[in-house]
Amino acid sequence: MKTFSDAYSSISKFVKDDRLRKSLAFQTLYIGVSPYQGPSLYTMIPMIELFYGVHFIKGGMYTLATALDQLFDELGGKRHYATPVEEIVIENKSTTGIQANGEFIAADAVVCGADFPYAMENLIPDESKRGKYSNKKIANMDYSCSCFLLYLGLDKKYPESTLHSIYFADDFKKNTDDLFENGVLPSDPSFYLYRPSLMDETLAPEEKEGLYVLVPVPELSKYDDWTNVSTQSFRDQIIRLIKERSIFTDIEEHIIMEVCYTPKEFEQKFNAYYGATFGLKPTLAQSNYYRPHNKFDYAERLYFCGSSAHPGAGVPIVMQSAKLAVEELTKDDSTV
Ligand SMILES: Cc1cc2nc3c(=O)[nH]c(=O)nc-3n(C[C@H](O)[C@H](O)[C@H](O)COP(=O)(O)OP(=O)(O)OC[C@H]3O[C@@H](n4cnc5c(N)ncnc54)[C@H](O)[C@@H]3O)c2cc1C
């Protein structure tokens, strides 16, 4: 927990073998920060993984969404799908509701789960209503890295091997510098493979399997040249690496379904600012109290949760964020 050191240096004080060092340090990438830069307190991630294990939700992460949906129903909630919020309406420093589909919907309180920096710039367009979070400040904050994803459906079942595999670049330090400093697509990328149907066979038809490929890439303020041509070429480079380095040596002949996400999709589909998949980077200056608060400081009855708000990114942490936002709301509600 040497807060002022970085993860790699702290781990190196205890572990000599560079392969072990990397396998413990890379986990800061789970929250989009470089192991050579991010505060070492995030070495708690491998500690928790190794001591307590990892939980799996049957059906995959989507089950969490459907379970929350069901609970919301049971509690009498009403959802409006495919209805983007256009504005959070604030009058005299108090939130009165939202604007959606060109209509004003009044509310006693608003909890915003959209990415905080995006929400500032787009949902509260009047800068004078959001205190220190001017457009300039938002654009200049530090953002986590992004991800290039391939979801592949394969018409073949490969021999059982590991559920999760991480392949490190030969020069991992250069790889992370490319992501966080140089703003270039890594020429020798690290990548992660996950075979969900090894764990839960309902996730693929018989004799077939799904493969999830994740490659950390820079966020869009650092690199944004995702054209059809560059995307295809990066995709081909990753498929080549998978063939060379994993058991999927003939993968290209067996891909029957393929979905690709670049940082542009994260920006366009989910309104992730700069397509930064883990929101604001958890540097010391953007952690704990210094991260955007769950209770908005500049207007009453407005609350934020999600990866760019306190405490940070990752599904369990974002769930905590939602819980904290609701606690603040409930506290305020009981004092009105
Ligand atoms: C490739 C990848 C792998 C990951 N793997 C893991 C993992 O293994 N374990 C883990 O714990 N975490 C993982 N994470 C991190 C985790 O997924 C995120 O931190 C978490 O989902 C963020 O939740 P959120 O609610 O802040 O954002 P989101 O899940 O993006 O939800 C925000 C929602 O708000 C919606 N929205 C945006 N703007 C509007 C608007 N104007 N009106 C209405 N709705 C709007 C968006 O469409 C979106 O659905 C991963 C992330 C990525 C990208």
Short mmCIF file of C-alpha atoms and ligand atoms in Angstrom, two decimals:
data_model
loop_
_atom_site.label_atom_id
_atom_site.label_comp_id
_atom_site.label_asym_id
_atom_site.label_seq_id
_atom_site.Cartn_x
_atom_site.Cartn_y
_atom_site.Cartn_z
CA MET A 1 0.00 0.00 0.00
CA LYS A 2 2.93 2.35 -0.61
CA THR A 3 0.63 5.00 -1.98
CA PHE A 4 3.34 7.28 -3.35
CA SER A 5 5.15 4.55 -5.25
CA ASP A 6 3.93 2.81 -8.42
CA ALA A 7 2.70 -0.80 -8.48
CA TYR A 8 5.67 -2.26 -10.38
CA SER A 9 8.30 -0.67 -8.09
CA SER A 10 6.49 -1.72 -4.92
CA ILE A 11 6.06 -5.30 -6.11
CA SER A 12 9.72 -5.38 -7.20
CA LYS A 13 10.79 -4.78 -3.60
CA PHE A 14 9.35 -8.17 -2.64
CA VAL A 15 9.50 -10.23 -5.84
CA LYS A 16 12.66 -10.85 -7.87
CA ASP A 17 11.48 -12.67 -11.00
CA ASP A 18 10.39 -10.20 -13.67
CA ARG A 19 7.67 -12.56 -14.96
CA LEU A 20 6.09 -12.73 -11.50
CA ARG A 21 6.47 -8.98 -11.08
CA LYS A 22 4.58 -8.39 -14.31
CA SER A 23 1.90 -10.94 -13.52
CA LEU A 24 1.17 -9.11 -10.27
CA ALA A 25 1.61 -5.57 -11.59
CA PHE A 26 -0.40 -5.73 -14.83
CA GLN A 27 -3.65 -5.91 -12.87
CA THR A 28 -3.74 -2.14 -12.51
CA LEU A 29 -4.74 -2.25 -16.19
CA TYR A 30 -8.10 -3.59 -14.91
CA ILE A 31 -8.82 -0.01 -13.92
CA GLY A 32 -7.02 1.54 -16.87
CA VAL A 33 -3.86 2.82 -15.19
CA SER A 34 -0.24 1.93 -15.96
CA PRO A 35 1.50 -0.33 -13.40
CA TYR A 36 4.56 1.90 -13.87
CA GLN A 37 2.65 5.07 -12.96
CA GLY A 38 -0.52 4.34 -11.00
CA PRO A 39 -0.44 4.57 -7.21
CA SER A 40 0.79 1.35 -5.70
CA LEU A 41 -2.27 1.07 -3.47
CA TYR A 42 -3.94 -0.73 -6.40
CA THR A 43 -1.69 -3.74 -5.72
CA MET A 44 -4.63 -4.58 -3.45
CA ILE A 45 -6.30 -5.96 -6.63
CA PRO A 46 -3.98 -8.99 -7.06
CA MET A 47 -3.96 -9.40 -3.28
CA ILE A 48 -7.77 -9.70 -3.18
CA GLU A 49 -7.77 -11.99 -6.24
CA LEU A 50 -5.16 -14.32 -4.76
CA PHE A 51 -6.47 -14.38 -1.18
CA TYR A 52 -10.21 -14.40 -1.77
CA GLY A 53 -10.64 -15.63 -5.35
CA VAL A 54 -12.87 -14.33 -8.09
CA HIS A 55 -16.63 -14.75 -8.21
CA PHE A 56 -18.43 -15.78 -11.36
CA ILE A 57 -22.05 -14.95 -12.12
CA LYS A 58 -23.76 -17.82 -13.93
CA GLY A 59 -24.79 -16.58 -17.35
CA GLY A 60 -22.00 -14.01 -17.33
CA MET A 61 -22.05 -10.34 -16.40
CA TYR A 62 -25.31 -9.82 -18.27
CA THR A 63 -27.10 -11.75 -15.50
CA LEU A 64 -26.28 -8.89 -13.14
CA ALA A 65 -28.05 -6.46 -15.46
CA THR A 66 -31.14 -8.66 -15.80
CA ALA A 67 -31.20 -9.31 -12.02
CA LEU A 68 -31.09 -5.58 -11.27
CA ASP A 69 -33.77 -5.05 -13.88
CA GLN A 70 -36.01 -7.60 -12.17
CA LEU A 71 -35.41 -6.09 -8.73
CA PHE A 72 -36.23 -2.63 -10.08
CA ASP A 73 -39.50 -4.03 -11.46
CA GLU A 74 -40.37 -5.66 -8.14
CA LEU A 75 -39.80 -2.35 -6.37
CA GLY A 76 -42.25 -0.68 -8.74
CA GLY A 77 -39.69 1.11 -10.93
CA LYS A 78 -40.41 2.12 -14.50
CA ARG A 79 -37.71 2.06 -17.19
CA HIS A 80 -37.57 3.83 -20.52
CA TYR A 81 -35.24 1.98 -22.87
CA ALA A 82 -33.61 3.69 -25.86
CA THR A 83 -34.49 7.08 -24.43
CA PRO A 84 -31.31 9.09 -24.06
CA VAL A 85 -31.44 11.81 -21.43
CA GLU A 86 -30.80 15.12 -23.20
CA GLU A 87 -30.35 17.37 -20.20
CA ILE A 88 -30.33 17.39 -16.42
CA VAL A 89 -32.41 20.44 -15.56
CA ILE A 90 -31.04 22.66 -12.78
CA GLU A 91 -32.76 25.84 -11.62
CA ASN A 92 -31.48 28.05 -8.81
CA LYS A 93 -28.92 25.42 -7.81
CA SER A 94 -31.56 22.74 -7.43
CA THR A 95 -32.23 19.84 -9.79
CA THR A 96 -35.82 19.77 -10.96
CA GLY A 97 -35.78 16.87 -13.43
CA ILE A 98 -34.54 15.82 -16.83
CA GLN A 99 -35.23 16.51 -20.47
CA ALA A 100 -35.73 13.42 -22.69
CA ASN A 101 -37.44 13.04 -26.08
CA GLY A 102 -37.82 16.80 -26.05
CA GLU A 103 -40.01 16.58 -22.93
CA PHE A 104 -39.36 17.79 -19.39
CA ILE A 105 -39.82 15.09 -16.75
CA ALA A 106 -40.00 16.46 -13.22
CA ALA A 107 -38.16 14.58 -10.45
CA ASP A 108 -37.55 14.91 -6.71
CA ALA A 109 -33.96 13.87 -7.31
CA VAL A 110 -31.77 12.74 -10.21
CA VAL A 111 -29.14 9.99 -10.06
CA CYS A 112 -26.92 10.04 -13.12
CA GLY A 113 -25.11 6.83 -14.10
CA ALA A 114 -23.73 8.15 -17.40
CA ASP A 115 -20.01 8.85 -17.51
CA PHE A 116 -19.37 11.89 -15.28
CA PRO A 117 -17.23 13.99 -17.69
CA TYR A 118 -19.64 13.29 -20.57
CA ALA A 119 -22.57 14.24 -18.31
CA MET A 120 -20.92 17.51 -17.33
CA GLU A 121 -20.27 18.59 -20.90
CA ASN A 122 -23.45 17.29 -22.51
CA LEU A 123 -26.19 16.96 -19.90
CA ILE A 124 -25.45 20.20 -18.04
CA PRO A 125 -24.53 22.37 -21.03
CA ASP A 126 -24.52 25.61 -19.00
CA GLU A 127 -20.98 25.75 -17.55
CA SER A 128 -22.03 28.21 -14.83
CA LYS A 129 -24.17 25.44 -13.25
CA ARG A 130 -21.34 22.99 -12.70
CA GLY A 131 -18.77 24.78 -10.53
CA LYS A 132 -15.18 23.82 -11.23
CA TYR A 133 -16.07 21.32 -13.97
CA SER A 134 -15.67 23.68 -16.94
CA ASN A 135 -15.29 22.18 -20.43
CA LYS A 136 -11.59 23.04 -20.29
CA LYS A 137 -11.09 21.22 -16.97
CA ILE A 138 -13.03 18.19 -18.20
CA ALA A 139 -10.97 17.95 -21.40
CA ASN A 140 -7.70 18.23 -19.45
CA MET A 141 -8.38 15.67 -16.75
CA ASP A 142 -6.46 12.36 -16.88
CA TYR A 143 -8.27 9.48 -18.57
CA SER A 144 -7.80 5.72 -18.30
CA CYS A 145 -6.76 3.66 -21.30
CA SER A 146 -9.33 2.12 -23.61
CA CYS A 147 -9.84 -1.36 -25.04
CA PHE A 148 -9.99 -3.01 -28.42
CA LEU A 149 -12.34 -6.00 -28.21
CA LEU A 150 -13.16 -8.96 -30.40
CA TYR A 151 -16.09 -11.20 -29.56
CA LEU A 152 -15.59 -14.32 -31.67
CA GLY A 153 -17.99 -17.19 -32.27
CA LEU A 154 -16.07 -20.32 -33.30
CA ASP A 155 -17.54 -23.41 -34.99
CA LYS A 156 -15.05 -25.62 -33.18
CA LYS A 157 -14.45 -26.63 -29.58
CA TYR A 158 -10.77 -26.36 -28.74
CA PRO A 159 -9.06 -28.59 -26.18
CA GLU A 160 -9.53 -27.49 -22.61
CA SER A 161 -6.77 -25.27 -21.36
CA THR A 162 -6.97 -22.19 -19.21
CA LEU A 163 -10.10 -20.11 -18.76
CA HIS A 164 -8.17 -16.83 -18.67
CA SER A 165 -4.87 -16.26 -20.47
CA ILE A 166 -2.80 -13.12 -20.58
CA TYR A 167 -0.07 -12.75 -23.19
CA PHE A 168 2.52 -10.13 -22.39
CA ALA A 169 4.33 -8.02 -24.95
CA ASP A 170 8.04 -8.90 -25.04
CA ASP A 171 8.72 -5.37 -23.82
CA PHE A 172 5.81 -4.77 -21.46
CA LYS A 173 7.15 -1.40 -20.29
CA LYS A 174 7.23 -0.11 -23.87
CA ASN A 175 3.76 -1.54 -24.42
CA THR A 176 2.34 0.44 -21.48
CA ASP A 177 4.29 3.59 -22.52
CA ASP A 178 2.67 3.30 -25.96
CA LEU A 179 -0.76 3.26 -24.28
CA PHE A 180 -0.29 5.99 -21.72
CA GLU A 181 2.55 8.20 -22.97
CA ASN A 182 3.26 7.83 -26.67
CA GLY A 183 -0.38 7.52 -27.80
CA VAL A 184 0.31 4.95 -30.49
CA LEU A 185 -1.21 1.57 -31.20
CA PRO A 186 1.24 -0.90 -29.68
CA SER A 187 3.32 -2.70 -32.31
CA ASP A 188 3.74 -5.62 -29.88
CA PRO A 189 0.49 -5.56 -27.85
CA SER A 190 -0.30 -7.51 -24.71
CA PHE A 191 -3.67 -9.23 -24.93
CA TYR A 192 -6.12 -11.22 -22.86
CA LEU A 193 -8.18 -14.24 -23.94
CA TYR A 194 -11.23 -15.50 -22.08
CA ARG A 195 -13.13 -18.68 -22.90
CA PRO A 196 -16.46 -18.25 -21.06
CA SER A 197 -17.97 -21.54 -22.26
CA LEU A 198 -15.27 -23.51 -20.41
CA MET A 199 -16.83 -22.20 -17.20
CA ASP A 200 -20.48 -22.12 -18.23
CA GLU A 201 -21.50 -24.33 -21.14
CA THR A 202 -24.79 -22.50 -21.63
CA LEU A 203 -22.73 -19.67 -23.13
CA ALA A 204 -22.06 -21.51 -26.43
CA PRO A 205 -23.87 -24.12 -28.58
CA GLU A 206 -22.60 -27.70 -28.45
CA GLU A 207 -19.29 -28.29 -30.23
CA LYS A 208 -18.79 -24.54 -30.60
CA GLU A 209 -17.23 -21.93 -28.38
CA GLY A 210 -16.97 -18.23 -27.83
CA LEU A 211 -13.71 -16.37 -27.42
CA TYR A 212 -13.34 -12.91 -25.94
CA VAL A 213 -10.22 -10.99 -26.88
CA LEU A 214 -9.24 -7.81 -25.06
CA VAL A 215 -6.32 -5.59 -26.06
CA PRO A 216 -5.55 -2.41 -24.06
CA VAL A 217 -5.23 0.59 -26.43
CA PRO A 218 -4.89 4.36 -25.86
CA GLU A 219 -7.98 6.50 -25.20
CA LEU A 220 -9.11 8.82 -27.99
CA SER A 221 -7.37 12.04 -26.89
CA LYS A 222 -4.09 10.16 -27.35
CA TYR A 223 -4.94 8.09 -30.45
CA ASP A 224 -8.10 8.34 -32.53
CA ASP A 225 -7.23 7.08 -35.99
CA TRP A 226 -9.76 4.22 -35.98
CA THR A 227 -10.72 4.07 -39.66
CA ASN A 228 -12.07 0.90 -41.30
CA VAL A 229 -8.60 0.25 -42.67
CA SER A 230 -6.65 0.76 -39.44
CA THR A 231 -9.24 -1.24 -37.44
CA GLN A 232 -9.03 -4.15 -39.89
CA SER A 233 -5.24 -4.07 -39.86
CA PHE A 234 -5.08 -4.04 -36.03
CA ARG A 235 -7.63 -6.87 -35.92
CA ASP A 236 -5.50 -8.91 -38.36
CA GLN A 237 -2.40 -8.25 -36.25
CA ILE A 238 -4.19 -9.55 -33.13
CA ILE A 239 -5.50 -12.65 -34.93
CA ARG A 240 -1.94 -13.34 -36.14
CA LEU A 241 -0.63 -13.07 -32.57
CA ILE A 242 -3.38 -15.38 -31.26
CA LYS A 243 -2.42 -17.98 -33.91
CA GLU A 244 1.28 -17.73 -33.06
CA ARG A 245 1.04 -17.66 -29.29
CA SER A 246 -2.07 -19.57 -28.17
CA ILE A 247 -3.73 -22.94 -28.80
CA PHE A 248 -6.00 -21.30 -31.42
CA THR A 249 -3.55 -21.94 -34.26
CA ASP A 250 -6.23 -22.33 -36.95
CA ILE A 251 -8.67 -19.80 -35.54
CA GLU A 252 -9.18 -17.88 -38.77
CA GLU A 253 -10.86 -20.86 -40.46
CA HIS A 254 -13.32 -21.25 -37.59
CA ILE A 255 -14.67 -17.75 -36.99
CA ILE A 256 -18.40 -17.78 -37.78
CA MET A 257 -19.33 -14.64 -35.89
CA GLU A 258 -17.31 -11.60 -35.06
CA VAL A 259 -18.05 -8.33 -33.29
CA CYS A 260 -15.38 -5.72 -32.85
CA TYR A 261 -15.31 -2.73 -30.49
CA THR A 262 -12.81 0.10 -30.74
CA PRO A 263 -12.65 3.15 -28.42
CA LYS A 264 -14.91 4.91 -30.95
CA GLU A 265 -17.72 2.44 -30.17
CA PHE A 266 -17.28 3.05 -26.43
CA GLU A 267 -17.56 6.76 -27.11
CA GLN A 268 -20.50 6.59 -29.52
CA LYS A 269 -22.55 3.76 -28.02
CA PHE A 270 -22.01 4.33 -24.31
CA ASN A 271 -20.96 8.00 -24.13
CA ALA A 272 -17.63 7.13 -22.52
CA TYR A 273 -15.62 10.36 -22.61
CA TYR A 274 -12.62 9.92 -24.99
CA GLY A 275 -13.77 6.29 -25.23
CA ALA A 276 -11.82 5.75 -21.98
CA THR A 277 -13.36 2.47 -20.88
CA PHE A 278 -12.50 2.85 -17.19
CA GLY A 279 -13.44 6.52 -16.92
CA LEU A 280 -11.22 9.03 -15.19
CA LYS A 281 -7.79 7.57 -14.54
CA PRO A 282 -7.37 6.66 -10.85
CA THR A 283 -4.28 8.80 -10.29
CA LEU A 284 -3.79 10.04 -6.73
CA ALA A 285 -5.16 13.44 -7.75
CA GLN A 286 -8.30 11.74 -9.09
CA SER A 287 -8.86 9.18 -6.33
CA ASN A 288 -10.90 9.10 -3.12
CA TYR A 289 -12.04 12.58 -2.10
CA TYR A 290 -10.51 14.05 -5.26
CA ARG A 291 -12.69 11.95 -7.56
CA PRO A 292 -16.04 13.47 -8.58
CA HIS A 293 -18.34 13.10 -5.58
CA ASN A 294 -21.49 10.98 -5.47
CA LYS A 295 -23.42 13.99 -4.22
CA PHE A 296 -23.01 16.88 -6.62
CA ASP A 297 -21.34 19.90 -5.01
CA TYR A 298 -22.94 22.56 -7.19
CA ALA A 299 -26.67 21.74 -7.16
CA GLU A 300 -29.08 20.09 -4.74
CA ARG A 301 -30.85 16.80 -5.53
CA LEU A 302 -28.28 15.56 -8.01
CA TYR A 303 -26.17 12.43 -7.51
CA PHE A 304 -23.59 10.63 -9.63
CA CYS A 305 -22.41 7.05 -9.79
CA GLY A 306 -20.29 5.07 -12.26
CA SER A 307 -16.67 4.56 -13.14
CA SER A 308 -15.65 8.23 -13.28
CA ALA A 309 -17.35 9.01 -9.96
CA HIS A 310 -16.19 7.95 -6.47
CA PRO A 311 -14.86 5.29 -5.77
CA GLY A 312 -13.97 4.25 -9.36
CA ALA A 313 -14.14 1.67 -12.14
CA GLY A 314 -14.93 -2.05 -12.14
CA VAL A 315 -18.32 -3.68 -11.70
CA PRO A 316 -18.17 -4.21 -7.89
CA ILE A 317 -16.76 -0.69 -7.39
CA VAL A 318 -19.43 0.85 -9.60
CA MET A 319 -22.07 -1.02 -7.59
CA GLN A 320 -20.54 0.56 -4.46
CA SER A 321 -20.71 3.90 -6.24
CA ALA A 322 -24.43 3.42 -6.84
CA LYS A 323 -24.92 2.42 -3.21
CA LEU A 324 -23.07 5.50 -1.97
CA ALA A 325 -25.07 7.77 -4.28
CA VAL A 326 -28.32 6.29 -2.97
CA GLU A 327 -27.13 6.65 0.64
CA GLU A 328 -26.47 10.34 0.04
CA LEU A 329 -29.89 10.74 -1.58
CA THR A 330 -31.66 8.93 1.27
CA LYS A 331 -29.83 11.02 3.86
CA ASP A 332 -30.85 14.24 2.11
CA ASP A 333 -34.40 13.00 1.64
CA SER A 334 -34.85 12.29 5.35
CA THR A 335 -33.75 15.81 6.28
CA VAL A 336 -36.09 17.68 3.87
C1 LIG B 1 -13.60 -4.50 -22.06
C2 LIG B 1 -13.90 -4.32 -20.60
C3 LIG B 1 -13.72 -5.36 -19.71
C4 LIG B 1 -14.00 -5.18 -18.37
N1 LIG B 1 -13.87 -6.23 -17.51
C5 LIG B 1 -14.23 -6.10 -16.24
C6 LIG B 1 -14.19 -7.22 -15.34
O1 LIG B 1 -13.81 -8.32 -15.72
N2 LIG B 1 -14.56 -7.03 -14.05
C7 LIG B 1 -14.98 -5.81 -13.59
O2 LIG B 1 -15.34 -5.69 -12.43
N3 LIG B 1 -15.02 -4.72 -14.42
C8 LIG B 1 -14.68 -4.85 -15.72
N4 LIG B 1 -14.72 -3.77 -16.56
C9 LIG B 1 -15.10 -2.45 -16.02
C10 LIG B 1 -16.58 -2.30 -15.86
O3 LIG B 1 -17.25 -2.89 -16.94
C11 LIG B 1 -16.95 -0.81 -15.81
O4 LIG B 1 -16.17 -0.14 -14.82
C12 LIG B 1 -18.42 -0.64 -15.44
O5 LIG B 1 -19.27 -1.36 -16.30
C13 LIG B 1 -18.80 0.81 -15.53
O6 LIG B 1 -20.13 0.96 -15.14
P1 LIG B 1 -20.86 2.33 -15.34
O7 LIG B 1 -22.23 2.13 -14.82
O8 LIG B 1 -20.03 3.44 -14.81
O9 LIG B 1 -20.87 2.55 -16.93
P2 LIG B 1 -21.66 1.79 -18.04
O10 LIG B 1 -21.73 0.33 -17.74
O11 LIG B 1 -21.05 2.24 -19.33
O12 LIG B 1 -23.14 2.37 -17.89
C14 LIG B 1 -23.45 3.69 -18.20
C15 LIG B 1 -24.74 3.62 -19.00
O13 LIG B 1 -25.24 4.94 -19.16
C16 LIG B 1 -25.82 4.97 -20.45
N5 LIG B 1 -25.92 6.38 -20.88
C17 LIG B 1 -24.90 7.19 -21.25
N6 LIG B 1 -25.39 8.39 -21.61
C18 LIG B 1 -26.73 8.34 -21.45
C19 LIG B 1 -27.80 9.28 -21.68
N7 LIG B 1 -27.58 10.50 -22.10
N8 LIG B 1 -29.07 8.85 -21.43
C20 LIG B 1 -29.33 7.60 -20.99
N9 LIG B 1 -28.36 6.67 -20.76
C21 LIG B 1 -27.08 7.03 -21.00
C22 LIG B 1 -24.88 4.18 -21.31
O14 LIG B 1 -25.52 3.77 -22.49
C23 LIG B 1 -24.54 3.03 -20.39
O15 LIG B 1 -25.43 1.96 -20.55
C24 LIG B 1 -14.45 -3.93 -17.91
C25 LIG B 1 -14.63 -2.86 -18.80
C26 LIG B 1 -14.36 -3.06 -20.15
C27 LIG B 1 -14.61 -1.92 -21.10
#
